[in-house]
PDB file of C-alpha atoms and ligand atoms in Angstrom:
ATOM      1  CA  MET A   1      12.875 142.335-271.891  1.00 75.00           C
ATOM      2  CA  GLY A   2      13.124 144.002-275.284  1.00 92.00           C
ATOM      3  CA  PHE A   3      14.788 142.342-278.303  1.00 96.00           C
ATOM      4  CA  LEU A   4      17.804 144.691-278.066  1.00 95.00           C
ATOM      5  CA  GLN A   5      18.840 143.098-274.828  1.00 96.00           C
ATOM      6  CA  ALA A   6      18.437 139.696-276.327  1.00 97.00           C
ATOM      7  CA  VAL A   7      20.834 140.474-279.293  1.00 98.00           C
ATOM      8  CA  ASP A   8      24.134 138.656-278.749  1.00 98.00           C
ATOM      9  CA  LYS A   9      26.655 141.429-279.381  1.00 97.00           C
ATOM     10  CA  GLU A  10      29.295 138.892-280.496  1.00 97.00           C
ATOM     11  CA  LYS A  11      27.112 137.449-283.249  1.00 98.00           C
ATOM     12  CA  VAL A  12      25.695 140.519-284.963  1.00 98.00           C
ATOM     13  CA  PRO A  13      25.362 139.977-288.674  1.00 98.00           C
ATOM     14  CA  CYS A  14      28.052 141.972-290.469  1.00 98.00           C
ATOM     15  CA  HIS A  15      25.690 142.755-293.517  1.00 99.00           C
ATOM     16  CA  VAL A  16      22.042 143.122-293.263  1.00 99.00           C
ATOM     17  CA  ALA A  17      19.985 143.791-296.524  1.00 99.00           C
ATOM     18  CA  ILE A  18      16.369 144.827-296.522  1.00 99.00           C
ATOM     19  CA  ILE A  19      13.651 144.732-299.173  1.00 99.00           C
ATOM     20  CA  MET A  20      11.558 147.557-297.814  1.00 99.00           C
ATOM     21  CA  ASP A  21       8.113 146.657-299.192  1.00 99.00           C
ATOM     22  CA  GLY A  22       4.483 147.577-298.448  1.00 98.00           C
ATOM     23  CA  ASN A  23       4.432 151.380-298.627  1.00 98.00           C
ATOM     24  CA  GLY A  24       1.630 151.400-301.230  1.00 98.00           C
ATOM     25  CA  ARG A  25      -0.546 149.033-299.304  1.00 98.00           C
ATOM     26  CA  TRP A  26       0.007 150.892-296.107  1.00 98.00           C
ATOM     27  CA  ALA A  27      -1.182 154.063-297.706  1.00 98.00           C
ATOM     28  CA  GLN A  28      -4.141 152.411-299.638  1.00 98.00           C
ATOM     29  CA  GLU A  29      -5.492 150.837-296.412  1.00 98.00           C
ATOM     30  CA  ARG A  30      -5.751 154.297-294.996  1.00 98.00           C
ATOM     31  CA  GLY A  31      -7.458 155.689-298.128  1.00 98.00           C
ATOM     32  CA  LEU A  32      -4.315 157.731-298.873  1.00 98.00           C
ATOM     33  CA  PRO A  33      -2.333 158.015-302.215  1.00 96.00           C
ATOM     34  CA  ARG A  34       0.556 155.528-302.554  1.00 97.00           C
ATOM     35  CA  ALA A  35       3.030 158.358-302.388  1.00 97.00           C
ATOM     36  CA  ARG A  36       2.043 158.988-298.871  1.00 98.00           C
ATOM     37  CA  GLY A  37       3.147 155.430-297.863  1.00 98.00           C
ATOM     38  CA  HIS A  38       6.620 156.244-299.204  1.00 98.00           C
ATOM     39  CA  VAL A  39       6.769 159.430-297.094  1.00 98.00           C
ATOM     40  CA  ALA A  40       5.815 157.221-294.105  1.00 98.00           C
ATOM     41  CA  GLY A  41       8.431 154.800-295.088  1.00 98.00           C
ATOM     42  CA  VAL A  42      11.140 157.338-294.499  1.00 98.00           C
ATOM     43  CA  GLU A  43      10.373 157.231-290.742  1.00 98.00           C
ATOM     44  CA  ALA A  44      10.956 153.536-290.711  1.00 98.00           C
ATOM     45  CA  VAL A  45      14.290 153.977-292.638  1.00 98.00           C
ATOM     46  CA  ARG A  46      15.412 156.440-289.992  1.00 98.00           C
ATOM     47  CA  LYS A  47      14.482 154.068-287.152  1.00 98.00           C
ATOM     48  CA  VAL A  48      16.187 151.046-288.804  1.00 98.00           C
ATOM     49  CA  VAL A  49      19.387 152.880-289.675  1.00 98.00           C
ATOM     50  CA  LYS A  50      19.735 153.990-286.072  1.00 98.00           C
ATOM     51  CA  ALA A  51      18.935 150.546-284.709  1.00 98.00           C
ATOM     52  CA  ALA A  52      21.411 148.897-287.086  1.00 98.00           C
ATOM     53  CA  ARG A  53      24.137 151.260-286.129  1.00 98.00           C
ATOM     54  CA  ARG A  54      23.321 150.742-282.409  1.00 98.00           C
ATOM     55  CA  ALA A  55      23.455 146.972-282.829  1.00 98.00           C
ATOM     56  CA  GLY A  56      26.807 147.158-284.572  1.00 98.00           C
ATOM     57  CA  VAL A  57      25.819 146.141-288.076  1.00 98.00           C
ATOM     58  CA  ARG A  58      28.707 147.125-290.362  1.00 98.00           C
ATOM     59  CA  TYR A  59      26.835 147.136-293.758  1.00 99.00           C
ATOM     60  CA  LEU A  60      23.085 147.908-294.147  1.00 99.00           C
ATOM     61  CA  THR A  61      21.807 147.676-297.717  1.00 99.00           C
ATOM     62  CA  LEU A  62      18.348 149.059-298.443  1.00 99.00           C
ATOM     63  CA  TYR A  63      16.352 148.160-301.652  1.00 99.00           C
ATOM     64  CA  ALA A  64      14.940 151.540-302.087  1.00 98.00           C
ATOM     65  CA  PHE A  65      13.984 151.550-305.877  1.00 98.00           C
ATOM     66  CA  SER A  66      14.221 148.603-308.355  1.00 98.00           C
ATOM     67  CA  ALA A  67      15.043 149.009-312.062  1.00 98.00           C
ATOM     68  CA  GLU A  68      11.544 147.503-312.592  1.00 98.00           C
ATOM     69  CA  ASN A  69       9.985 150.309-310.400  1.00 98.00           C
ATOM     70  CA  TRP A  70      10.547 152.823-313.267  1.00 98.00           C
ATOM     71  CA  ALA A  71       7.425 151.158-314.864  1.00 98.00           C
ATOM     72  CA  ARG A  72       5.225 152.549-312.135  1.00 98.00           C
ATOM     73  CA  PRO A  73       2.883 155.468-312.788  1.00 97.00           C
ATOM     74  CA  LYS A  74       4.768 158.737-313.652  1.00 97.00           C
ATOM     75  CA  GLU A  75       3.421 160.601-310.588  1.00 96.00           C
ATOM     76  CA  GLU A  76       4.655 157.767-308.257  1.00 97.00           C
ATOM     77  CA  VAL A  77       8.033 157.689-309.635  1.00 98.00           C
ATOM     78  CA  SER A  78       8.447 161.439-309.520  1.00 98.00           C
ATOM     79  CA  ALA A  79       7.168 161.456-305.956  1.00 98.00           C
ATOM     80  CA  LEU A  80       9.796 158.806-305.038  1.00 98.00           C
ATOM     81  CA  MET A  81      12.516 160.867-306.834  1.00 98.00           C
ATOM     82  CA  ASP A  82      11.574 164.022-304.966  1.00 98.00           C
ATOM     83  CA  LEU A  83      11.512 162.180-301.633  1.00 98.00           C
ATOM     84  CA  LEU A  84      15.036 160.696-302.437  1.00 98.00           C
ATOM     85  CA  VAL A  85      16.408 164.132-302.901  1.00 98.00           C
ATOM     86  CA  SER A  86      14.756 165.602-299.874  1.00 98.00           C
ATOM     87  CA  CYS A  87      15.939 162.685-297.669  1.00 98.00           C
ATOM     88  CA  LEU A  88      19.544 162.854-299.042  1.00 98.00           C
ATOM     89  CA  HIS A  89      19.505 166.498-297.657  1.00 98.00           C
ATOM     90  CA  GLY A  90      17.230 166.061-294.729  1.00 98.00           C
ATOM     91  CA  GLU A  91      19.008 163.022-293.343  1.00 97.00           C
ATOM     92  CA  MET A  92      22.507 164.310-293.629  1.00 98.00           C
ATOM     93  CA  PRO A  93      22.708 165.100-289.823  1.00 98.00           C
ATOM     94  CA  LEU A  94      21.720 161.528-289.167  1.00 97.00           C
ATOM     95  CA  PHE A  95      24.556 160.232-291.322  1.00 98.00           C
ATOM     96  CA  LEU A  96      27.039 162.554-290.017  1.00 98.00           C
ATOM     97  CA  GLU A  97      26.173 162.279-286.294  1.00 98.00           C
ATOM     98  CA  ASN A  98      26.263 158.431-286.591  1.00 98.00           C
ATOM     99  CA  ASP A  99      29.480 158.218-288.694  1.00 98.00           C
ATOM    100  CA  ILE A 100      27.571 156.539-291.488  1.00 98.00           C
ATOM    101  CA  ARG A 101      29.062 156.360-295.108  1.00 98.00           C
ATOM    102  CA  LEU A 102      26.524 156.417-297.800  1.00 98.00           C
ATOM    103  CA  ARG A 103      27.015 154.120-300.842  1.00 98.00           C
ATOM    104  CA  VAL A 104      24.820 153.502-303.993  1.00 98.00           C
ATOM    105  CA  ILE A 105      24.519 150.442-306.016  1.00 98.00           C
ATOM    106  CA  GLY A 106      22.365 150.299-309.173  1.00 98.00           C
ATOM    107  CA  GLN A 107      22.110 151.984-312.502  1.00 97.00           C
ATOM    108  CA  GLU A 108      22.831 155.494-311.526  1.00 94.00           C
ATOM    109  CA  GLU A 109      22.964 156.789-315.019  1.00 95.00           C
ATOM    110  CA  ALA A 110      19.150 156.366-315.191  1.00 96.00           C
ATOM    111  CA  PHE A 111      18.600 159.185-312.751  1.00 98.00           C
ATOM    112  CA  SER A 112      17.852 162.857-313.495  1.00 98.00           C
ATOM    113  CA  PRO A 113      20.788 165.379-313.115  1.00 98.00           C
ATOM    114  CA  GLU A 114      19.135 166.678-309.913  1.00 98.00           C
ATOM    115  CA  VAL A 115      19.013 163.175-308.346  1.00 98.00           C
ATOM    116  CA  LYS A 116      22.598 162.441-309.569  1.00 98.00           C
ATOM    117  CA  ALA A 117      23.766 165.672-308.039  1.00 98.00           C
ATOM    118  CA  ALA A 118      22.089 165.002-304.583  1.00 98.00           C
ATOM    119  CA  LEU A 119      23.527 161.496-304.596  1.00 98.00           C
ATOM    120  CA  GLN A 120      27.024 162.639-305.434  1.00 98.00           C
ATOM    121  CA  GLU A 121      26.963 165.341-302.727  1.00 98.00           C
ATOM    122  CA  ALA A 122      25.711 162.796-300.043  1.00 98.00           C
ATOM    123  CA  LEU A 123      28.449 160.332-301.158  1.00 98.00           C
ATOM    124  CA  ASP A 124      31.082 163.110-300.870  1.00 98.00           C
ATOM    125  CA  LYS A 125      29.962 164.371-297.544  1.00 98.00           C
ATOM    126  CA  THR A 126      29.919 160.977-295.947  1.00 98.00           C
ATOM    127  CA  ALA A 127      32.967 159.539-297.678  1.00 98.00           C
ATOM    128  CA  ALA A 128      35.154 159.665-294.558  1.00 98.00           C
ATOM    129  CA  ASN A 129      32.671 158.032-292.187  1.00 98.00           C
ATOM    130  CA  ARG A 130      33.649 154.561-291.022  1.00 98.00           C
ATOM    131  CA  SER A 131      31.193 153.118-288.444  1.00 98.00           C
ATOM    132  CA  MET A 132      28.611 151.832-290.910  1.00 98.00           C
ATOM    133  CA  ASP A 133      28.093 151.773-294.653  1.00 99.00           C
ATOM    134  CA  LEU A 134      24.411 152.511-295.680  1.00 99.00           C
ATOM    135  CA  VAL A 135      24.154 151.108-299.149  1.00 99.00           C
ATOM    136  CA  LEU A 136      21.150 152.281-301.073  1.00 98.00           C
ATOM    137  CA  ALA A 137      20.087 150.023-304.023  1.00 99.00           C
ATOM    138  CA  LEU A 138      18.590 152.526-306.548  1.00 98.00           C
ATOM    139  CA  SER A 139      17.356 151.541-309.974  1.00 98.00           C
ATOM    140  CA  TYR A 140      18.947 148.208-309.015  1.00 98.00           C
ATOM    141  CA  SER A 141      18.418 144.775-310.848  1.00 98.00           C
ATOM    142  CA  ALA A 142      20.453 141.799-309.894  1.00 99.00           C
ATOM    143  CA  ARG A 143      20.191 140.311-313.320  1.00 98.00           C
ATOM    144  CA  TRP A 144      21.432 143.583-314.832  1.00 98.00           C
ATOM    145  CA  GLU A 145      24.302 143.577-312.294  1.00 98.00           C
ATOM    146  CA  ILE A 146      25.354 140.086-313.206  1.00 98.00           C
ATOM    147  CA  SER A 147      25.055 140.837-316.896  1.00 98.00           C
ATOM    148  CA  GLN A 148      27.336 143.831-316.413  1.00 98.00           C
ATOM    149  CA  ALA A 149      29.871 141.555-314.640  1.00 98.00           C
ATOM    150  CA  ALA A 150      29.689 139.034-317.524  1.00 98.00           C
ATOM    151  CA  ARG A 151      30.308 141.978-319.914  1.00 98.00           C
ATOM    152  CA  ARG A 152      33.218 143.158-318.120  1.00 98.00           C
ATOM    153  CA  ILE A 153      34.780 139.757-317.884  1.00 98.00           C
ATOM    154  CA  ALA A 154      34.288 139.086-321.473  1.00 98.00           C
ATOM    155  CA  GLN A 155      35.974 142.499-322.351  1.00 98.00           C
ATOM    156  CA  GLU A 156      38.999 141.484-320.167  1.00 98.00           C
ATOM    157  CA  VAL A 157      39.217 138.120-321.864  1.00 98.00           C
ATOM    158  CA  LYS A 158      38.980 139.863-325.252  1.00 98.00           C
ATOM    159  CA  ALA A 159      41.781 142.321-324.328  1.00 98.00           C
ATOM    160  CA  GLY A 160      43.998 139.452-323.277  1.00 98.00           C
ATOM    161  CA  THR A 161      44.176 140.631-319.664  1.00 98.00           C
ATOM    162  CA  LEU A 162      42.216 137.690-318.189  1.00 98.00           C
ATOM    163  CA  ASP A 163      42.654 134.036-318.790  1.00 98.00           C
ATOM    164  CA  PRO A 164      39.198 132.336-319.002  1.00 98.00           C
ATOM    165  CA  GLU A 165      40.559 129.549-316.794  1.00 98.00           C
ATOM    166  CA  ARG A 166      40.724 132.135-313.995  1.00 98.00           C
ATOM    167  CA  ILE A 167      37.094 132.979-314.045  1.00 98.00           C
ATOM    168  CA  ASP A 168      35.583 131.615-310.826  1.00 98.00           C
ATOM    169  CA  PRO A 169      33.151 132.964-308.158  1.00 98.00           C
ATOM    170  CA  ASP A 170      35.584 135.276-306.654  1.00 98.00           C
ATOM    171  CA  CYS A 171      36.331 136.747-310.078  1.00 98.00           C
ATOM    172  CA  VAL A 172      32.638 137.249-310.725  1.00 98.00           C
ATOM    173  CA  ALA A 173      32.082 138.764-307.258  1.00 98.00           C
ATOM    174  CA  ARG A 174      34.813 141.216-307.780  1.00 98.00           C
ATOM    175  CA  CYS A 175      32.966 142.493-310.890  1.00 98.00           C
ATOM    176  CA  LEU A 176      29.676 143.166-308.917  1.00 98.00           C
ATOM    177  CA  SER A 177      28.741 146.455-307.544  1.00 98.00           C
ATOM    178  CA  THR A 178      28.870 144.976-304.058  1.00 98.00           C
ATOM    179  CA  ALA A 179      32.556 144.025-304.400  1.00 98.00           C
ATOM    180  CA  PHE A 180      33.450 146.383-301.423  1.00 98.00           C
ATOM    181  CA  MET A 181      31.482 144.431-298.912  1.00 98.00           C
ATOM    182  CA  PRO A 182      30.697 140.930-297.816  1.00 98.00           C
ATOM    183  CA  ASP A 183      27.584 139.045-298.812  1.00 98.00           C
ATOM    184  CA  PRO A 184      24.447 139.751-296.677  1.00 99.00           C
ATOM    185  CA  ASP A 185      24.299 137.475-293.606  1.00 98.00           C
ATOM    186  CA  LEU A 186      20.665 138.391-293.154  1.00 99.00           C
ATOM    187  CA  LEU A 187      18.100 139.448-295.705  1.00 99.00           C
ATOM    188  CA  ILE A 188      14.805 140.904-294.413  1.00 99.00           C
ATOM    189  CA  ARG A 189      11.679 141.510-296.498  1.00 99.00           C
ATOM    190  CA  THR A 190       8.608 143.342-295.082  1.00 99.00           C
ATOM    191  CA  SER A 191       4.883 143.296-296.178  1.00 98.00           C
ATOM    192  CA  GLY A 192       4.416 139.597-296.208  1.00 98.00           C
ATOM    193  CA  GLU A 193       5.587 138.891-299.771  1.00 98.00           C
ATOM    194  CA  LEU A 194       7.743 135.786-299.945  1.00 98.00           C
ATOM    195  CA  ARG A 195       9.991 136.715-302.951  1.00 98.00           C
ATOM    196  CA  ILE A 196      13.301 138.349-303.804  1.00 98.00           C
ATOM    197  CA  SER A 197      12.117 140.601-306.622  1.00 98.00           C
ATOM    198  CA  ASN A 198      15.529 140.691-308.446  1.00 98.00           C
ATOM    199  CA  PHE A 199      17.595 141.752-305.481  1.00 99.00           C
ATOM    200  CA  LEU A 200      21.248 140.580-304.835  1.00 99.00           C
ATOM    201  CA  LEU A 201      20.626 137.272-306.589  1.00 98.00           C
ATOM    202  CA  TRP A 202      24.295 136.306-306.511  1.00 98.00           C
ATOM    203  CA  GLN A 203      25.032 137.662-303.055  1.00 98.00           C
ATOM    204  CA  ILE A 204      22.281 135.891-301.065  1.00 98.00           C
ATOM    205  CA  ALA A 205      23.395 132.375-301.926  1.00 98.00           C
ATOM    206  CA  TYR A 206      23.817 131.583-298.217  1.00 98.00           C
ATOM    207  CA  SER A 207      22.033 134.560-296.532  1.00 98.00           C
ATOM    208  CA  GLU A 208      19.452 133.773-293.846  1.00 98.00           C
ATOM    209  CA  LEU A 209      16.031 134.976-294.930  1.00 98.00           C
ATOM    210  CA  PHE A 210      13.611 136.745-292.585  1.00 98.00           C
ATOM    211  CA  PHE A 211      10.108 137.617-293.701  1.00 98.00           C
ATOM    212  CA  SER A 212       8.043 140.033-291.771  1.00 98.00           C
ATOM    213  CA  PRO A 213       4.196 140.493-292.337  1.00 98.00           C
ATOM    214  CA  VAL A 214       4.393 144.156-291.361  1.00 98.00           C
ATOM    215  CA  TYR A 215       4.181 146.858-293.995  1.00 99.00           C
ATOM    216  CA  TRP A 216       7.422 148.838-294.183  1.00 99.00           C
ATOM    217  CA  PRO A 217       6.096 152.209-292.691  1.00 99.00           C
ATOM    218  CA  ASP A 218       5.227 150.196-289.612  1.00 98.00           C
ATOM    219  CA  PHE A 219       8.411 148.339-289.270  1.00 98.00           C
ATOM    220  CA  ASP A 220      10.503 149.714-286.226  1.00 98.00           C
ATOM    221  CA  GLU A 221      13.643 149.230-284.062  1.00 98.00           C
ATOM    222  CA  GLU A 222      12.124 146.303-282.054  1.00 98.00           C
ATOM    223  CA  MET A 223      11.195 144.449-285.233  1.00 98.00           C
ATOM    224  CA  PHE A 224      14.712 144.872-286.549  1.00 98.00           C
ATOM    225  CA  TYR A 225      16.238 143.665-283.281  1.00 98.00           C
ATOM    226  CA  GLU A 226      13.857 140.679-283.413  1.00 98.00           C
ATOM    227  CA  ALA A 227      15.073 139.838-286.909  1.00 98.00           C
ATOM    228  CA  LEU A 228      18.658 139.894-285.497  1.00 98.00           C
ATOM    229  CA  VAL A 229      17.649 137.605-282.653  1.00 98.00           C
ATOM    230  CA  ARG A 230      15.925 135.088-284.966  1.00 98.00           C
ATOM    231  CA  TYR A 231      19.032 135.193-287.223  1.00 98.00           C
ATOM    232  CA  GLN A 232      21.228 134.335-284.158  1.00 98.00           C
ATOM    233  CA  GLN A 233      19.013 131.336-283.464  1.00 98.00           C
ATOM    234  CA  ARG A 234      19.692 129.837-286.830  1.00 98.00           C
ATOM    235  CA  GLU A 235      22.419 127.390-287.605  1.00 97.00           C
ATOM    236  CA  ARG A 236      24.325 128.416-290.667  1.00 97.00           C
ATOM    237  CA  ARG A 237      25.751 125.411-292.372  1.00 97.00           C
ATOM    238  CA  PHE A 238      27.099 126.470-295.789  1.00 97.00           C
ATOM    239  CA  GLY A 239      26.581 122.971-297.053  1.00 97.00           C
ATOM    240  CA  LYS A 240      28.670 121.379-294.370  1.00 96.00           C
ATOM    241  CA  VAL A 241      27.854 118.883-291.570  1.00 94.00           C
ATOM    242  CA  LEU A 242      28.554 120.436-288.243  1.00 86.00           C
ATOM    243  CA  SER A 243      29.759 118.156-285.570  1.00 78.00           C
ATOM    244  CA  ALA A 244      27.725 117.821-282.404  1.00 71.00           C
ATOM    245  CA  THR A 245      30.333 119.717-280.318  1.00 63.00           C
ATOM    246  CA  GLY A 246      30.024 122.562-282.682  1.00 55.00           C
ATOM    247  CA  GLU A 247      32.731 122.810-285.455  1.00 53.00           C
ATOM    248  CA  SER A 248      34.791 126.010-284.556  1.00 50.00           C
ATOM    249  CA  GLY A 249      32.237 126.627-281.895  1.00 46.00           C
ATOM    250  CA  LYS A 250      29.697 127.750-284.402  1.00 49.00           C
ATOM    251  CA  ARG A 251      26.725 126.113-282.592  1.00 47.00           C
ATOM    252  CA  THR A 252      27.597 127.442-279.297  1.00 44.00           C
ATOM    253  CA  GLY A 253      24.921 129.971-278.091  1.00 44.00           C
ATOM    254  CA  LEU A 254      22.776 129.374-281.203  1.00 42.00           C
ATOM    255  CA  GLN A 255      19.983 127.544-279.431  1.00 40.00           C
TER     256      GLN A 255
HETATM  257  C1  LIG B 301       8.080 149.516-301.494  1.00 86.27           C
HETATM  258  O1  LIG B 301       6.697 149.600-301.326  1.00 86.27           O
HETATM  259  C2  LIG B 301       8.713 150.712-301.918  1.00 86.27           C
HETATM  260  C3  LIG B 301       9.211 150.697-303.442  1.00 86.27           C
HETATM  261  C4  LIG B 301       9.086 149.712-304.176  1.00 86.27           C
HETATM  262  C5  LIG B 301       9.754 151.971-303.877  1.00 86.27           C
HETATM  263  P1  LIG B 301       5.708 149.376-302.492  1.00 86.27           P
HETATM  264  O2  LIG B 301       5.516 150.750-303.188  1.00 86.27           O
HETATM  265  O3  LIG B 301       6.110 148.260-303.317  1.00 86.27           O
HETATM  266  O4  LIG B 301       4.466 148.980-301.751  1.00 86.27           O
HETATM  267  P2  LIG B 301       3.328 147.872-302.097  1.00 86.27           P
HETATM  268  O5  LIG B 301       4.132 146.576-302.187  1.00 86.27           O
HETATM  269  O6  LIG B 301       2.730 148.277-303.379  1.00 86.27           O
HETATM  270  O7  LIG B 301       2.351 147.874-300.983  1.00 86.27           O
HETATM  271  C1  LIG B 302      10.832 145.354-304.465  1.00 86.27           C
HETATM  272  O1  LIG B 302       9.534 145.631-304.182  1.00 86.27           O
HETATM  273  C2  LIG B 302      11.523 146.602-304.699  1.00 86.27           C
HETATM  274  C3  LIG B 302      11.792 147.576-303.512  1.00 86.27           C
HETATM  275  C4  LIG B 302      11.268 147.234-302.271  1.00 86.27           C
HETATM  276  C5  LIG B 302      12.353 148.720-303.812  1.00 86.27           C
HETATM  277  P1  LIG B 302       8.415 145.615-305.343  1.00 86.27           P
HETATM  278  O2  LIG B 302       7.099 145.948-304.665  1.00 86.27           O
HETATM  279  O3  LIG B 302       8.811 146.343-306.514  1.00 86.27           O
HETATM  280  O4  LIG B 302       8.448 143.980-305.830  1.00 86.27           O
HETATM  281  P2  LIG B 302       7.241 143.129-306.347  1.00 86.27           P
HETATM  282  O5  LIG B 302       6.584 143.906-307.566  1.00 86.27           O
HETATM  283  O6  LIG B 302       6.218 143.025-305.254  1.00 86.27           O
HETATM  284  O7  LIG B 302       7.923 141.890-306.631  1.00 86.27           O
HETATM  285 MG1  LIG B 303       5.806 146.298-303.316  1.00 86.27          MG
END
C-alpha cells in the first residue's frame, strides 16, 4: 500500500511549507553544473504541487529563493531567474488545470523588470482559482519580513492610528506577508540539513517539522505523502496537556 492510501483525508494539514534544498549537491554528485540541479528541481516541484492538490492541502508554500541567495555566483542567480520566468510560463497549464492560485511572498522589488512582469502575469492569470494557493517565497527573509511588520506598526503608532497597547501577536501576524493564510501545520526540508535558514520564523512557532535526507530533485509524490502520514502520527499539543480521552478528540486516530 502506498502512502497516499495511508493519508487520513480528515486530517490533511491545511498549510504545508517546504524548504526545497539540495539541488546543487544533486548536480555536483553527477558532475553537472549546479544550475542543472535547479532545472531537475522543477520536476519535483511539479510532482509535489500535484500531490499536495490531490491530497487536499489548501496552502503550499515553497521556499524557492532566499534573500541571502542573491549572494551566490552571478551565473547561478541568473540561471535561477531564467528558470523562474520559464516555469511561470511553462507551468501555467498545471496551475489552470488544477485550479491553483499563485501567490508570492518576499522582496519582489529586488527582481528585474522581466521577472516582475512574469510574476505579475502569473498572479493575474490565476487570481480567480480557489482550490489551492501555491505560495512562492522569493527573495524571502523572515527577519526582513518581521522588520517590515515592526516598521509598519511603528508608523501606525506614530500616525496615531494604533494604540501601542493593542500590539499583540495577532496584530504582528496581520502585518506579515503571510497574513492571508494560516501558519504552516507542517514544514518539510529536504537534503538532510537540519535548519530553518531564515524561513517563516514567526509562522512556524507550532509547526511540525519533517526532515528528509533526499535532495530536492529526487523528492517525489510518495515522499510527500509519507511526510503527511508522519505528520498525522504526531500529537500536536500547543503547550497544553491533552487528557487521556483525547481533548476535543485530537488524539483519536493519531497513533
Ligand atoms: C536549493 O538548493 C535551491 C535554492 C536555494 C535556490 P541549493 O542550491 O541550496 O542546493 P545545495 O544545498 O547547495 O545542494
Ligand atoms: C534555503 O536553502 C533557501 C532555499 C531553499 C530557497 P539554502 O541552501 O540557501 O540554505 P543554507 O545556506 O543551507 O542555510
Ligand atoms: Mg542549499
